[in-house]
PDB file of C-alpha atoms in Angstrom:
ATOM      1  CA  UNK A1478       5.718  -6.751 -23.699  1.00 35.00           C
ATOM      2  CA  UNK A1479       3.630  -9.422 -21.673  1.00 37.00           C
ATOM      3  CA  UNK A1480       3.119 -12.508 -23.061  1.00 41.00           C
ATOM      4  CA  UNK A1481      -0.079 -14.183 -21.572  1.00 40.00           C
ATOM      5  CA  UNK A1482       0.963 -17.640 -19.839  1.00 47.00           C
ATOM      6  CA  UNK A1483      -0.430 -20.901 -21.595  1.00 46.00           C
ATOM      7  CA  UNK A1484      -2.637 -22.556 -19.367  1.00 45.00           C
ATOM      8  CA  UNK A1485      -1.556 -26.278 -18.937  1.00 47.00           C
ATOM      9  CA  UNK A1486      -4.767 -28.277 -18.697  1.00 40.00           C
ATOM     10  CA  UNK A1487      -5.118 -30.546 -15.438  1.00 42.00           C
ATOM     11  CA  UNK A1488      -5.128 -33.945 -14.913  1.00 42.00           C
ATOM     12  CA  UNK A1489      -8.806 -35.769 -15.752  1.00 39.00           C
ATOM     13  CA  UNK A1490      -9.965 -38.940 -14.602  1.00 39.00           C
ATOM     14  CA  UNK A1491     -13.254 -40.768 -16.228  1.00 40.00           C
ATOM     15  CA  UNK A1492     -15.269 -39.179 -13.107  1.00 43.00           C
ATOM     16  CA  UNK A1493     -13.206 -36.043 -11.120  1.00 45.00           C
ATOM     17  CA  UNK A1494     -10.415 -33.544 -12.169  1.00 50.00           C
ATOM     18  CA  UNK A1495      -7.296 -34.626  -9.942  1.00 56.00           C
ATOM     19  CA  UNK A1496      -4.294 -32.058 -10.975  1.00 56.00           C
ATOM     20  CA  UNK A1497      -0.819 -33.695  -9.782  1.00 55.00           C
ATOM     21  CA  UNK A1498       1.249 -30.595 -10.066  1.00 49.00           C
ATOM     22  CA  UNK A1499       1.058 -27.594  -7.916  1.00 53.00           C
ATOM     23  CA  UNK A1500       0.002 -24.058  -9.994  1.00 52.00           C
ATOM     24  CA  UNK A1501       2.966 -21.916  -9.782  1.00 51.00           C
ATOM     25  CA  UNK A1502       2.845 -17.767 -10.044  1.00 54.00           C
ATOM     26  CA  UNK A1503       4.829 -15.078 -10.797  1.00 60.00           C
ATOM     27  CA  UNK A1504       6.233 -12.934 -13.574  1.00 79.00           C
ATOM     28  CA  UNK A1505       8.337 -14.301 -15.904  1.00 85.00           C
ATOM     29  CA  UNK A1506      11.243 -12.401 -16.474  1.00 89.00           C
ATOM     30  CA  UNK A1507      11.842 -10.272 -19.914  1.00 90.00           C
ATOM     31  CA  UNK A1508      14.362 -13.218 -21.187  1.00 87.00           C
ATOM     32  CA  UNK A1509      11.739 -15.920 -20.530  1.00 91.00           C
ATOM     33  CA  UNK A1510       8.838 -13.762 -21.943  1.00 92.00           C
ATOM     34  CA  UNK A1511      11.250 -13.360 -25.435  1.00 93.00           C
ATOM     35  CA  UNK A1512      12.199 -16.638 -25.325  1.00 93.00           C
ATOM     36  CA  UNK A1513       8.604 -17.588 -25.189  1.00 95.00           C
ATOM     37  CA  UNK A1514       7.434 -15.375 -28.053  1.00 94.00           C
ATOM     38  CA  UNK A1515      10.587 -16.293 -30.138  1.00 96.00           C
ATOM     39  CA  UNK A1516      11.374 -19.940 -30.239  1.00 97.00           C
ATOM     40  CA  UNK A1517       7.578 -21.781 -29.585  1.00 96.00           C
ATOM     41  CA  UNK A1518       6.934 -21.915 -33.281  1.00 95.00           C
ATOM     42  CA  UNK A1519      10.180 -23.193 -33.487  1.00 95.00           C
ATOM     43  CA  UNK A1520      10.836 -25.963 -30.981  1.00 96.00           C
ATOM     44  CA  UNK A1521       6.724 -25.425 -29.175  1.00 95.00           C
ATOM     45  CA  UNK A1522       3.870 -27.973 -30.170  1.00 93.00           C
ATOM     46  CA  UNK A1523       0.719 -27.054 -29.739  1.00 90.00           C
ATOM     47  CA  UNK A1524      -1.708 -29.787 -29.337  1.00 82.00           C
ATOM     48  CA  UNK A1525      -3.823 -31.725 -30.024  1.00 82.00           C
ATOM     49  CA  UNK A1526      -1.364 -32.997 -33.119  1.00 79.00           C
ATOM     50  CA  UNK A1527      -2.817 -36.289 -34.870  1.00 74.00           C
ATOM     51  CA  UNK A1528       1.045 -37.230 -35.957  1.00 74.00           C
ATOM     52  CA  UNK A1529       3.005 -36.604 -32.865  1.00 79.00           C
ATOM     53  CA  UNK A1530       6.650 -38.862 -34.878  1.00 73.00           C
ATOM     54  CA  UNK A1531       5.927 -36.414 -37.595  1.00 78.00           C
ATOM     55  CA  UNK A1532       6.926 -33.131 -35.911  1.00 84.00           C
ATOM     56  CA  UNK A1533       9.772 -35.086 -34.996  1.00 89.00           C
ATOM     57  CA  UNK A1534      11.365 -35.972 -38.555  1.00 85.00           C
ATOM     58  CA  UNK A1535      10.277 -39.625 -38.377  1.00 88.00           C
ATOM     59  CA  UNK A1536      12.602 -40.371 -35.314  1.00 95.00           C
ATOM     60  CA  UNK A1537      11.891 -42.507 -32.684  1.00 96.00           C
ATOM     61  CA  UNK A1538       9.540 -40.750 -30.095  1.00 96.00           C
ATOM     62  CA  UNK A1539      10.668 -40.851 -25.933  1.00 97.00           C
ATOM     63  CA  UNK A1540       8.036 -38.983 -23.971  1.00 97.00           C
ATOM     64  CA  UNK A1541      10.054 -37.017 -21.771  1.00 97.00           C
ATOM     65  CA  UNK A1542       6.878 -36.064 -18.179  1.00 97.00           C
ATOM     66  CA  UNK A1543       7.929 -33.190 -16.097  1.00 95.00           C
ATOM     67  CA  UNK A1544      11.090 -31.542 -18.302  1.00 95.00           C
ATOM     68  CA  UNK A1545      11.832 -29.032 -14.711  1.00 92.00           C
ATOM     69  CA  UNK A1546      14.268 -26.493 -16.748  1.00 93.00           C
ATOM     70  CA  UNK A1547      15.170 -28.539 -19.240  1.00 95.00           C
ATOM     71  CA  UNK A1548      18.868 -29.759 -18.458  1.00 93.00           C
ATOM     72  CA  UNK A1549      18.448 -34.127 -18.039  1.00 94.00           C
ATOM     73  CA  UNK A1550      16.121 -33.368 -21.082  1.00 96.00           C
ATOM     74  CA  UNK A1551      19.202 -31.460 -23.715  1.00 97.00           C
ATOM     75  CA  UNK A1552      21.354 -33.660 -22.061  1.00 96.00           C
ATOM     76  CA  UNK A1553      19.339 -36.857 -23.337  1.00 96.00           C
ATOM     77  CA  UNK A1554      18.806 -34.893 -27.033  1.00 97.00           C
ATOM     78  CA  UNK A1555      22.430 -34.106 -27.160  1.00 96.00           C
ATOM     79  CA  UNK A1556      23.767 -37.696 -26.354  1.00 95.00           C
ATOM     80  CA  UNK A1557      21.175 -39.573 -28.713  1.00 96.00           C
ATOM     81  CA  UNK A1558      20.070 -37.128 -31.931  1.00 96.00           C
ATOM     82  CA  UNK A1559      18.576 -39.934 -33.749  1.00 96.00           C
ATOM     83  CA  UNK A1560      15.915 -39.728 -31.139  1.00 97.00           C
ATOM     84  CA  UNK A1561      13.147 -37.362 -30.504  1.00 97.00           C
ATOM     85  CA  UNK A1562      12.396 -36.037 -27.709  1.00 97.00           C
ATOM     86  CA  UNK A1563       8.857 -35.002 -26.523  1.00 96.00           C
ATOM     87  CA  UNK A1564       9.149 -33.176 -23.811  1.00 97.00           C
ATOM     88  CA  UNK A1565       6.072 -32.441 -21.366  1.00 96.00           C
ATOM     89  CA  UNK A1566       6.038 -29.545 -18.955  1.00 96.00           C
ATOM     90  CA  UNK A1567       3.633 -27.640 -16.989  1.00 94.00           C
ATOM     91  CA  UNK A1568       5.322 -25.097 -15.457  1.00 94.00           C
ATOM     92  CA  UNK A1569       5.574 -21.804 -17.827  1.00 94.00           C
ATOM     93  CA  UNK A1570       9.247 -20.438 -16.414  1.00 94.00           C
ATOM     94  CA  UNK A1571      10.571 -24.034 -17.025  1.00 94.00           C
ATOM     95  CA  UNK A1572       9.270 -23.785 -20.672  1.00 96.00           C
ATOM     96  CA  UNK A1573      10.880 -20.934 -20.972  1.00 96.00           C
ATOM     97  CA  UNK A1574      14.015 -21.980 -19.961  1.00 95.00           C
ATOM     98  CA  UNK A1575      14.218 -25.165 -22.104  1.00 97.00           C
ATOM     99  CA  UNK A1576      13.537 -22.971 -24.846  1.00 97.00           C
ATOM    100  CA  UNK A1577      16.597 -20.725 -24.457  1.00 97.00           C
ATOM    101  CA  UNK A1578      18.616 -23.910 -23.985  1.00 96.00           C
ATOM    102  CA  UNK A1579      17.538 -25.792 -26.688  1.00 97.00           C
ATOM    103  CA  UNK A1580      18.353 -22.785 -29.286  1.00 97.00           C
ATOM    104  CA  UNK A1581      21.750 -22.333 -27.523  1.00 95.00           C
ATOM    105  CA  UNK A1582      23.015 -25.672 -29.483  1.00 95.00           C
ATOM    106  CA  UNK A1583      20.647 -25.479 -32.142  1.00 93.00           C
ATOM    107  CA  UNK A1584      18.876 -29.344 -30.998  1.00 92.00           C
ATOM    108  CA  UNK A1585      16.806 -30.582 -33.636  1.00 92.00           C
ATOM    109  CA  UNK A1586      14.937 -33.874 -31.760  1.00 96.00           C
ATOM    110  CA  UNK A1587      12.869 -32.205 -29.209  1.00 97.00           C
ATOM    111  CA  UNK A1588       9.628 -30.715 -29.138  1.00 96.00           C
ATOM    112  CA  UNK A1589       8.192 -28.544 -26.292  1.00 97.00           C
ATOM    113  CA  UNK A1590       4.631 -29.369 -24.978  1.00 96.00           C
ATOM    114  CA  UNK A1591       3.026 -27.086 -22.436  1.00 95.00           C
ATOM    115  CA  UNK A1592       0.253 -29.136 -20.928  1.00 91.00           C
ATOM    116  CA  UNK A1593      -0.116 -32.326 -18.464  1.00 90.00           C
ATOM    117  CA  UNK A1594       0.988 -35.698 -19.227  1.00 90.00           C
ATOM    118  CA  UNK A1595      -2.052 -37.192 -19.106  1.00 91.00           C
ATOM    119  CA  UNK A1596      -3.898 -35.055 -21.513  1.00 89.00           C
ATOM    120  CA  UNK A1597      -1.267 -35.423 -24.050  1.00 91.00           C
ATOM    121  CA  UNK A1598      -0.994 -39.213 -23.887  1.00 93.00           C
ATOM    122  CA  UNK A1599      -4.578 -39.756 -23.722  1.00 91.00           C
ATOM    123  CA  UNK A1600      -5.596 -37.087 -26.691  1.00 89.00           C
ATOM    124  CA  UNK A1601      -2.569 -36.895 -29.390  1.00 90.00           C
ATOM    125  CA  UNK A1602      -0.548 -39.810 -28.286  1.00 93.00           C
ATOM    126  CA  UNK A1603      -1.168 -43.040 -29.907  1.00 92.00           C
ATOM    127  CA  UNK A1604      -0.836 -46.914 -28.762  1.00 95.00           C
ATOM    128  CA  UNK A1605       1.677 -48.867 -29.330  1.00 96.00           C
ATOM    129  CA  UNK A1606       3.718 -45.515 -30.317  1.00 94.00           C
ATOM    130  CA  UNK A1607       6.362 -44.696 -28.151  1.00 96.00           C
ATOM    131  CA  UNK A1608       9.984 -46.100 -28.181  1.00 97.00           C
ATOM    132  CA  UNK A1609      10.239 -45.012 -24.068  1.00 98.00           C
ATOM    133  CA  UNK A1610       9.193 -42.488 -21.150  1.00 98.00           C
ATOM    134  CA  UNK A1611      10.946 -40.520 -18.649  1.00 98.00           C
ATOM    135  CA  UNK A1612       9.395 -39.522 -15.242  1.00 98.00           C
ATOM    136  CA  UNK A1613      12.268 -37.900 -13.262  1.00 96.00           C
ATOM    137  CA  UNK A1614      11.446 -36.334  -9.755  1.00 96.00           C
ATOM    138  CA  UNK A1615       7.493 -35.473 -10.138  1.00 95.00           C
ATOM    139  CA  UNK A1616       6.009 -33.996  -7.391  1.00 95.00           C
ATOM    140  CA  UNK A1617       5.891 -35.933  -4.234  1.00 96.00           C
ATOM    141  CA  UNK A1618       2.716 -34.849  -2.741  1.00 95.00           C
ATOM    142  CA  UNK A1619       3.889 -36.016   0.463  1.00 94.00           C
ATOM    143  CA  UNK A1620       1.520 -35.465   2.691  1.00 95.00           C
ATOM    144  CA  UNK A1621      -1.222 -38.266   3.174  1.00 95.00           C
ATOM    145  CA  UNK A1622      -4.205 -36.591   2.078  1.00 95.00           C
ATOM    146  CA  UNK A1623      -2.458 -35.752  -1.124  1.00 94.00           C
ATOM    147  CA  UNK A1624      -1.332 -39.012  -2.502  1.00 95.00           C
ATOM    148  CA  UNK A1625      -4.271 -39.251  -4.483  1.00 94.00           C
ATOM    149  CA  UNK A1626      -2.590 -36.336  -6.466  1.00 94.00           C
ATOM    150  CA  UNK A1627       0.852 -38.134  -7.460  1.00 97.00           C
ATOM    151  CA  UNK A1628       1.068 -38.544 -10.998  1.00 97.00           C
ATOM    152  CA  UNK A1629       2.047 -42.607 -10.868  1.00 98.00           C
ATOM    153  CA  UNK A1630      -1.072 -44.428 -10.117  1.00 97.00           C
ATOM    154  CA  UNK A1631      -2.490 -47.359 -11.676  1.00 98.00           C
ATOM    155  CA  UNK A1632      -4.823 -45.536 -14.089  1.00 97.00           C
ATOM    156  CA  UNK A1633      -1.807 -43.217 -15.820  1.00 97.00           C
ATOM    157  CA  UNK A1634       0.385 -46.406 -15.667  1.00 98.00           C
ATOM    158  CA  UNK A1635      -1.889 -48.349 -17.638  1.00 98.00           C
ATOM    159  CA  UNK A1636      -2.720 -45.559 -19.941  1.00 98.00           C
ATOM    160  CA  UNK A1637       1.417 -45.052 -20.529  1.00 98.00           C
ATOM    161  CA  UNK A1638       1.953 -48.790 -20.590  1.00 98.00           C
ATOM    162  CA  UNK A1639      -0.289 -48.870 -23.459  1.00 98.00           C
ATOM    163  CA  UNK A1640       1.666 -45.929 -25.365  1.00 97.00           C
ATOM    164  CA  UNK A1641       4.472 -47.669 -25.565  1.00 98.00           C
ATOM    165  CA  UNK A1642       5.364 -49.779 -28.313  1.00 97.00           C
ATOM    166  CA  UNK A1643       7.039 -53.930 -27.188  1.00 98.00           C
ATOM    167  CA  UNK A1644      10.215 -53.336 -25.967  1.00 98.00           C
ATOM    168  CA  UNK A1645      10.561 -49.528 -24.890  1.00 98.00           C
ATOM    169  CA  UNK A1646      11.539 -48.670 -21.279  1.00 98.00           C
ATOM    170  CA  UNK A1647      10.194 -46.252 -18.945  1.00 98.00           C
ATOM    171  CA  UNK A1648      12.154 -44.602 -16.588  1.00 98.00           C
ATOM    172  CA  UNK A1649      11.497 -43.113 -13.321  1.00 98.00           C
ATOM    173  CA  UNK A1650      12.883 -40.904 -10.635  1.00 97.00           C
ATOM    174  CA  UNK A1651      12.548 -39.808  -7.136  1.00 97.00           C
ATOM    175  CA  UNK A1652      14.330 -38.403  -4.096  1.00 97.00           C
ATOM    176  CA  UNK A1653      11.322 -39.145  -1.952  1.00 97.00           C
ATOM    177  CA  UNK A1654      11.257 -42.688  -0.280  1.00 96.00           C
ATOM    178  CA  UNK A1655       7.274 -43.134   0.501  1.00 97.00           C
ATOM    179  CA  UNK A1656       6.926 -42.434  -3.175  1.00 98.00           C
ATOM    180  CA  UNK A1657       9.799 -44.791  -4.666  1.00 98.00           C
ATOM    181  CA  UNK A1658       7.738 -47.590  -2.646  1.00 98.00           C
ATOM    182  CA  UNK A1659       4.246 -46.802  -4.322  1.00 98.00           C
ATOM    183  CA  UNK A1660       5.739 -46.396  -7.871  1.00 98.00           C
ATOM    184  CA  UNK A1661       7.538 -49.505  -7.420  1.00 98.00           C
ATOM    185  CA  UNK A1662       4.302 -51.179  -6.054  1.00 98.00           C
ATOM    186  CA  UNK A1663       1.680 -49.509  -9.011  1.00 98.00           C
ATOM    187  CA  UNK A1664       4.692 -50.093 -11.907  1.00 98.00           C
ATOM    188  CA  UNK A1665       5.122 -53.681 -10.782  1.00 98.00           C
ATOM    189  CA  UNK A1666       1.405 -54.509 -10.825  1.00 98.00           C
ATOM    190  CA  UNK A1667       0.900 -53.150 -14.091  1.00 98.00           C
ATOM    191  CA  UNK A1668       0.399 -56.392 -16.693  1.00 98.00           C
ATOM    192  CA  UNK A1669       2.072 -54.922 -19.475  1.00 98.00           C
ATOM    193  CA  UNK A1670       5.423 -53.657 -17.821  1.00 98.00           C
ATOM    194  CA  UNK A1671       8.128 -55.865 -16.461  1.00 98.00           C
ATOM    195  CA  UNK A1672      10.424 -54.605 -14.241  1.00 98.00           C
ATOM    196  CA  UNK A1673      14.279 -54.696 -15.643  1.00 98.00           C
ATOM    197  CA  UNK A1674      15.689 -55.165 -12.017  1.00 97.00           C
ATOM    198  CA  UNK A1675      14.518 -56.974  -9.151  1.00 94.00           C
ATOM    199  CA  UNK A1676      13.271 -53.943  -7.085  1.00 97.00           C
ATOM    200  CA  UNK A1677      15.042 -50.778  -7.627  1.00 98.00           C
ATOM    201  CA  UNK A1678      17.483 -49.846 -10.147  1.00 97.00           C
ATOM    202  CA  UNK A1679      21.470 -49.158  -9.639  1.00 94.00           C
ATOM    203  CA  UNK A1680      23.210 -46.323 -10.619  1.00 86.00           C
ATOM    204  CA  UNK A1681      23.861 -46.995 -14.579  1.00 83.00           C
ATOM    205  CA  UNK A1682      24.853 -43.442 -15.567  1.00 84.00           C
ATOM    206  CA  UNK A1683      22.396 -42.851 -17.649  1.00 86.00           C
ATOM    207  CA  UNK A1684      20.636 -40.841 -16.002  1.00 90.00           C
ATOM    208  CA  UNK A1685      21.201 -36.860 -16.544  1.00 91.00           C
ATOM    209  CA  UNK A1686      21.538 -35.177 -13.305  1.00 84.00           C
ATOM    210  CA  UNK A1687      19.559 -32.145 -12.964  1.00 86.00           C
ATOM    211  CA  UNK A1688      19.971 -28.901 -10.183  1.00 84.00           C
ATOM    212  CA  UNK A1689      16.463 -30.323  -8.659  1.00 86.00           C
ATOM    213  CA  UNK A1690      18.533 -33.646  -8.319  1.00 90.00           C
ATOM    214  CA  UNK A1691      21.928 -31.865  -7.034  1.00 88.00           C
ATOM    215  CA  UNK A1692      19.810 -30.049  -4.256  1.00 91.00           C
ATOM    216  CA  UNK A1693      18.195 -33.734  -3.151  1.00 91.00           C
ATOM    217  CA  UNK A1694      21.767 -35.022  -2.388  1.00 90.00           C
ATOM    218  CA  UNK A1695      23.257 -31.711  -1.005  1.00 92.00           C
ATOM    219  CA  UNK A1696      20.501 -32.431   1.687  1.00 93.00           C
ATOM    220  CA  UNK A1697      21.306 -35.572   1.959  1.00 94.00           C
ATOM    221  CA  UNK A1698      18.542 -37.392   0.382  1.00 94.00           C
ATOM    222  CA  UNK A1699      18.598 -40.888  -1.715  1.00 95.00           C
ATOM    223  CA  UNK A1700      17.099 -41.039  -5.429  1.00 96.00           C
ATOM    224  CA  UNK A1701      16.011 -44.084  -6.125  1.00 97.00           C
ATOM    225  CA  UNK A1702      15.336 -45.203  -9.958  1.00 97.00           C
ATOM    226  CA  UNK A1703      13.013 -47.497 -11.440  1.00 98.00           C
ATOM    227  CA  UNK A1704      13.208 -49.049 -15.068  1.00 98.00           C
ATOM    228  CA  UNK A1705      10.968 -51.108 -16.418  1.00 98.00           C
ATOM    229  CA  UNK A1706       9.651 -52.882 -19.861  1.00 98.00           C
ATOM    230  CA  UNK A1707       7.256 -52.930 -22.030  1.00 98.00           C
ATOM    231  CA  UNK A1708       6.087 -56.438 -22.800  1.00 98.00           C
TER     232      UNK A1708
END
C-alpha cells in the first residue's frame, strides 16, 4: 500500500512565498508508510484546529519547530508529562518516525503536526498561548543568497514572540556559527523577548541531544544555544 505524502504548506509572508526548508524525496519505507496510516489519528493533528491546549488534555502547550526524527522531542515528553508537546515537522520520513517512537512508550502529551511553523502559529495558534518554543538545528541556508530563507527573521520572531504567553522561554539551536550570530542579533532586537544570558547560552543539560546534533560534534562543529523570555 502507498500512502500519498501530506504536503506541508510553505512559508508565506504578507507579499511573497519564502519556504525555509528544503523539499525532500523519496519513498518511504513500508514501516513508515504503516506507521503513517496507523498512528496519525492517534498522535497526528490535522489543522487548522481552533483549540490547539484542547487536543492536548488542558496541559500546558510548548511548540516544539523542526521535530527532525523525533528523539530531543520524546525525550522532552518523557521527562515533563504534565506538558504538551506540539510538535511541528515538515519532513514526511521524520513524521513517520516520531510516530513509531511515540507509540513505542505509549506518550500521551504530544501531538504531531505536518506543516510549517509559520502557518501553524499564524492560523491555529493563538496569542498569548504558549507556555514555550523549541527551534533546535533548522536549516542553515548557508549560502548568502539564501539567508533570506532561514526560518529566524524578524517577522517569524515577532509573530512567535506574540504566541507566547509572559514568562515562557524559547529555545534555540544551531551548529552553524553565521547563523547563531543572526538569531542572536533578530532574537535580541525583538521588544517582547529578553534574552536569559548575556549573549549565548551555556551548556545547562537540558537540552536533548539528537543524531543531527551527534554528527555536528563528530565533525567537529560548536552548537551554540540561545534562550530567551517572554516579557
Amino acid at each position: 500500500m502507498t500512502v500519498p505524502e501530506r504536503q506541508p504548506a510553505a512559508s508565506q509572508s504578507a507579499s511573497t512565498p519564502i519556504r525555509t526548508f528544503h523539499a525532500r524525496r523519496g519513498r518511504l519505507s513500508a514501516a513508515r508508510q504503516d506507521a503513517l496510516v496507523r498512528l496519525w489519528p492517534r498522535f497526528g493533528l490535522d489543522l487548522p484546529q481552533s483549540d490547539i491546549a484542547a487536543t492536548l488534555g488542558q496541559r500546558p502547550v510548548v511548540l516544539e519547530i523542526g521535530a527532525g526524527m523525533g528523539e530531543a522531542t520524546l525525550a522532552h515528553a518523557v521527562r515533563n508529562p504534565q506538558i504538551g508537546i506540539l510538535a511541528a515537522e515538515v519532513h514526511t520520513a521524520g513524521v513517520a518516525h516520531l510516530l513509531s517512537l511515540l507509540d513505542s512508550v505509549g506518550i500521551a502529551n504530544v501531538r504531531v503536526v505536518h506543516g510549517d511553523a509559520v502557518t501553524l502559529l499564524g492560523e491555529s495558534i493563538r496569542p498569548r498561548s504558549l507556555v514555550g518554543a523549541r527551534i533546535y538545528f533548522p536549516d542553515p541556508w548557508p549560502k548568502a543568497r539564501h539567508h533570506k530563507r532561514r526560518l529566524v527573521q524578524p517577522d517569524f520572531v515577532h509573530l512567535l514572540a506574540d504566541r507566547l504567553c509572559s514568562g515562557a522561554t524559547v529555545h534555540c539551536a544551531t551548529d552553524d556559527h553565521d547563523y547563531a550570530e543572526q538569531m542572536l542579533a533578530v532574537l535580541s532586537a525583538e521588544s517582547m523577548l529578553a534574552n536569559c544570558f548575556e549573549g549565548f547560552a551555556p551548556d545547562r543539560g537540558d537540552r536533548p541531544a539528537s543524531r543531527y546534533e551527534q554528527r555536528a560534534l563528530d565533525a567537529g562543529r560548536t552548537v551554540h544555544d540561545l534562550v530567551l523570555r517572554r516579557l
